[in-house]
Coordinates of C-alpha atoms in Angstrom, one line a residue:
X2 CA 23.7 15.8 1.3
X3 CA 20.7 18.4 1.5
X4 CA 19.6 19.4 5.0
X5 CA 16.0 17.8 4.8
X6 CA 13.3 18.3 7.9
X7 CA 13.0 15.0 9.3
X8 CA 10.2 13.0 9.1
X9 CA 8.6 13.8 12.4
X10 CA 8.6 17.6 12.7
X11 CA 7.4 17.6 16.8
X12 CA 4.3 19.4 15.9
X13 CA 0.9 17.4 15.5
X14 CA 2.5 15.8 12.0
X15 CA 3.6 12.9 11.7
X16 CA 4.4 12.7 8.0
X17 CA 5.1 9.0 8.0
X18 CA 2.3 8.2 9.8
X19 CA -0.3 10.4 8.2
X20 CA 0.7 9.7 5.2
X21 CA -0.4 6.3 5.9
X22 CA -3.5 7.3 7.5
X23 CA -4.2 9.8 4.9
X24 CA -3.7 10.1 1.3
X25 CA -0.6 12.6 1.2
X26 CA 1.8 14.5 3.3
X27 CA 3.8 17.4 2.8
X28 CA 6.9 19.6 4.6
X29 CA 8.0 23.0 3.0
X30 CA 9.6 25.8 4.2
X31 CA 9.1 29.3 4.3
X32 CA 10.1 31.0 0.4
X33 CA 9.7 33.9 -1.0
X34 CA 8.1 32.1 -4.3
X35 CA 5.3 33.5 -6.0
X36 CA 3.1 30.6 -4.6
X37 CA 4.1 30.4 -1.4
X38 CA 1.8 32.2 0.5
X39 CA -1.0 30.3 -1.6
X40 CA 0.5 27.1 -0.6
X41 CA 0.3 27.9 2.9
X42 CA -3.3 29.3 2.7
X43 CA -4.1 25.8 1.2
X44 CA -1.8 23.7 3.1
X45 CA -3.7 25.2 6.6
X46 CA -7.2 23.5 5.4
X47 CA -5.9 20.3 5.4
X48 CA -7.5 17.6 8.2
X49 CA -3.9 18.2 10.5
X50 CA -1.3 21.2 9.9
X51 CA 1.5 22.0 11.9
X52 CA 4.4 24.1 12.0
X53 CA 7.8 23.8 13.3
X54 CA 11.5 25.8 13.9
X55 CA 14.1 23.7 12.3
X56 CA 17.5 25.4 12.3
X57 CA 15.9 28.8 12.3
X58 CA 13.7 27.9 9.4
X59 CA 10.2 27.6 9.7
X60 CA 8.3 24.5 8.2
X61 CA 4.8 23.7 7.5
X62 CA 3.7 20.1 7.7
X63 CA 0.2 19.3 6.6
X64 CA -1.3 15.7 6.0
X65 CA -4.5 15.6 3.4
X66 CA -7.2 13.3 4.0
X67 CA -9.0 11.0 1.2
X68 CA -11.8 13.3 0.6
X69 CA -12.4 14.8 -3.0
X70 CA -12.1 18.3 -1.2
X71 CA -9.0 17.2 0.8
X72 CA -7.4 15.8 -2.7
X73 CA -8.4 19.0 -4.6
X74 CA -6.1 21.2 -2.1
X75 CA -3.5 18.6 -2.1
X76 CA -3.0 18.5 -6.1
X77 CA -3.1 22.5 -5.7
X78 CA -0.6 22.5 -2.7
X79 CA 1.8 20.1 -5.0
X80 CA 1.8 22.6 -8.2
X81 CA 1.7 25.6 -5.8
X82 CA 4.9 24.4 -4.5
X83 CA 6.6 23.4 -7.8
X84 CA 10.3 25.0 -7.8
X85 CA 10.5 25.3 -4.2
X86 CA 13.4 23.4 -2.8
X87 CA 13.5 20.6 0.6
X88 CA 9.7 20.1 -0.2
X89 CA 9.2 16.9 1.0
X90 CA 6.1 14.5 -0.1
X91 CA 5.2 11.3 1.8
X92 CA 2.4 9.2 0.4
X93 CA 2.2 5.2 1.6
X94 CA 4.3 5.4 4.5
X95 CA 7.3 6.5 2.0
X96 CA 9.5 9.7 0.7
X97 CA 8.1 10.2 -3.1
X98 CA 10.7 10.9 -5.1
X99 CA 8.9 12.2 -8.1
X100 CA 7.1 15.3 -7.6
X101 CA 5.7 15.2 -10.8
X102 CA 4.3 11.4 -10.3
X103 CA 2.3 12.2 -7.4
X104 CA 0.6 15.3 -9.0
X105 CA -0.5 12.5 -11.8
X106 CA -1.6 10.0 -9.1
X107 CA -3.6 12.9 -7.3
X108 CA -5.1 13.9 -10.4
X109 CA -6.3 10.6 -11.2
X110 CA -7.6 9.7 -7.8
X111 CA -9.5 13.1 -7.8
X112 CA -11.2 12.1 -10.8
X113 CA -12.2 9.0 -9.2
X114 CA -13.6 11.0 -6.6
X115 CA -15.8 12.3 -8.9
X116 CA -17.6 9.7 -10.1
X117 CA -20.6 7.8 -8.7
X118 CA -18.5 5.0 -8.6
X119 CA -14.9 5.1 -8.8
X120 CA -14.8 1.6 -10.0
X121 CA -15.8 2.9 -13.6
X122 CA -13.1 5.3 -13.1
X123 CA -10.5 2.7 -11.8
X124 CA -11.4 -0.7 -13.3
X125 CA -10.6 -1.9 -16.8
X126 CA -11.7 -4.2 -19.1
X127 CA -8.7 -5.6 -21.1
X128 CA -8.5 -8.5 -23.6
X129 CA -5.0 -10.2 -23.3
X130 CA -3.4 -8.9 -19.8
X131 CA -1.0 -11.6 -20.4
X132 CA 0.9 -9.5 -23.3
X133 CA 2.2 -6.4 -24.3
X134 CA 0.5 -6.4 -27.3
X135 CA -3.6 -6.5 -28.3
X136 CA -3.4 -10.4 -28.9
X137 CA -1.5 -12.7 -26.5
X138 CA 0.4 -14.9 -28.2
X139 CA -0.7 -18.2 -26.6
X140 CA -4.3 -19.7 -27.4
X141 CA -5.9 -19.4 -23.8
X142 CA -6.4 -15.7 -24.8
X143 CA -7.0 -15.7 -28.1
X144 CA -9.8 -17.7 -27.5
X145 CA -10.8 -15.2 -24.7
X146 CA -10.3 -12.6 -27.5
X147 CA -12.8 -14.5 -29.7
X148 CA -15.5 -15.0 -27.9
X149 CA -15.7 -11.7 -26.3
X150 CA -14.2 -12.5 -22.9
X151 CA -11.7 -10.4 -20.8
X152 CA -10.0 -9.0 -17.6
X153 CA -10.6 -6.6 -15.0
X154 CA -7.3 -5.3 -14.9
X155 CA -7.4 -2.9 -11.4
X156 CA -5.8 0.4 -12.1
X157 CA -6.6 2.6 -14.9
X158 CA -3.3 4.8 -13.8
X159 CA -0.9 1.6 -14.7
X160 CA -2.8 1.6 -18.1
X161 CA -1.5 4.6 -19.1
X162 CA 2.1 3.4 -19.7
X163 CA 1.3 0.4 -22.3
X164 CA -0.5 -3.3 -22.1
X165 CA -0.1 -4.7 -18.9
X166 CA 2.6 -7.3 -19.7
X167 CA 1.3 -9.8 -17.0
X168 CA 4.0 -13.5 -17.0
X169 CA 1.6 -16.5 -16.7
X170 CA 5.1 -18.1 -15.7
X171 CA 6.0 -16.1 -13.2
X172 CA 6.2 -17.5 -9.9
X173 CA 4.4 -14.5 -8.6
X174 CA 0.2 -14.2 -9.2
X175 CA -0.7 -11.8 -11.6
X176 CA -2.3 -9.7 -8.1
X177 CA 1.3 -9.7 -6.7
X178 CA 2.9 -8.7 -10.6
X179 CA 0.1 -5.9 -10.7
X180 CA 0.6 -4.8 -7.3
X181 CA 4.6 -4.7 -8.2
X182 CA 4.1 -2.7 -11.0
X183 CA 2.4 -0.2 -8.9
X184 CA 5.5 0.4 -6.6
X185 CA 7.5 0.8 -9.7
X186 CA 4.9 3.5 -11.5
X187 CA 4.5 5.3 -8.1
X188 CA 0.8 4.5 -7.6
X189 CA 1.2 1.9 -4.7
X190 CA -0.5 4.3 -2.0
X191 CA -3.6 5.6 -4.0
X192 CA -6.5 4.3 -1.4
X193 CA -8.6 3.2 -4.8
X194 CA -5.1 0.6 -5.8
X195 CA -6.6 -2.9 -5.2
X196 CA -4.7 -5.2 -7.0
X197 CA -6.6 -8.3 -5.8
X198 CA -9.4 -7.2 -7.7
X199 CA -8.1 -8.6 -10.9
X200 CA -10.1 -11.4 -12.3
X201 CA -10.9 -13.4 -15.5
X202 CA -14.7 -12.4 -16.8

């Protein structure tokens, strides 16, 4: 099993913690890749940065906070540090396990950040959340269809990756599905993911 820095590094980090308390959270050590020293440069503007001895390696912990700024240097940080190995990510309280995930979820959120209001960013207006395809197949939203009403579905990001495939039998609420499906996608911890904002129009 890789030798990984744990989670609190005894420096002003707490990568559990601040990833909570911030968006994202990162650990890497010392490397002699190409964007190394740029990581590091970047890494040091973040709201906390730390650095700790572990087994004669040195580590540097920084924790970004939710500013547009603070999620510009974290998305560069993340590609900065692609290829390096025991980089550790921490977003929600949790170890992310794709890299690649979180540089979409950052992305995302940055564009959000840009926007008067992230709602128009985040928030979607879909016609039959209850499906995988255009037109549910009961009549409750083909009627919806027909006379032009529709859903705020929550998360633009879950979009992405098809229809929203909500069960009107399932004996959890659609928030609850919605909020599910954001665990599995990796877009749980994004500060803008509100899953109780879903609502009929």
């Amino acid at each position: 099993m890789p030798d990984f820095p744990a989670a609190k590094a005894g420096t002003s980090v707490d990568l559990i913690r601040d990833s909570i308390e911030h968006v994202v959270a990162v650990s890497f050590p010392k490397s002699r890749s190409a964007g190394y020293a740029a990581a590091v440069n970047i890494a040091q503007q973040a709201e906390k940065y730390g650095e700790a001895d572990m087994g004669g390696m040195l580590f540097h912990y920084a924790a970004f906070g939710r500013s547009r700024e603070q999620v510009a240097l974290a998305l560069a940080v993340a590609r900065y540090l692609e290829g390096i190995k025991a980089v550790q990510f921490y977003a929600g309280g949790k170890l992310i396990i794709e890299r690649m995930r979180t540089e979409s979820v950052l992305a995302c959120y940055l564009e959000a950040c840009a926007c008067n209001d992230h709602l128009a960013h985040c928030n979607k207006v879909v016609t039959a959340p209850f499906s995988g395809a255009v037109v549910d197949n009961d009549l409750g939203d083909l009627d919806d269809l027909l006379t032009k009403a529709g859903y705020l579905f929550p998360c633009a990001f879950l979009l992405r990756w098809g229809a929203p495939g909500l069960q009107r039998n399932h004996p959890a609420s659609p928030e609850d599905q919605i909020q599910a499906m954001g665990v599995r996608m990796g877009c749980d911890w994004c500060p803008n993911f509100r899953p109780g904002d879903f609502k009929k129009l």
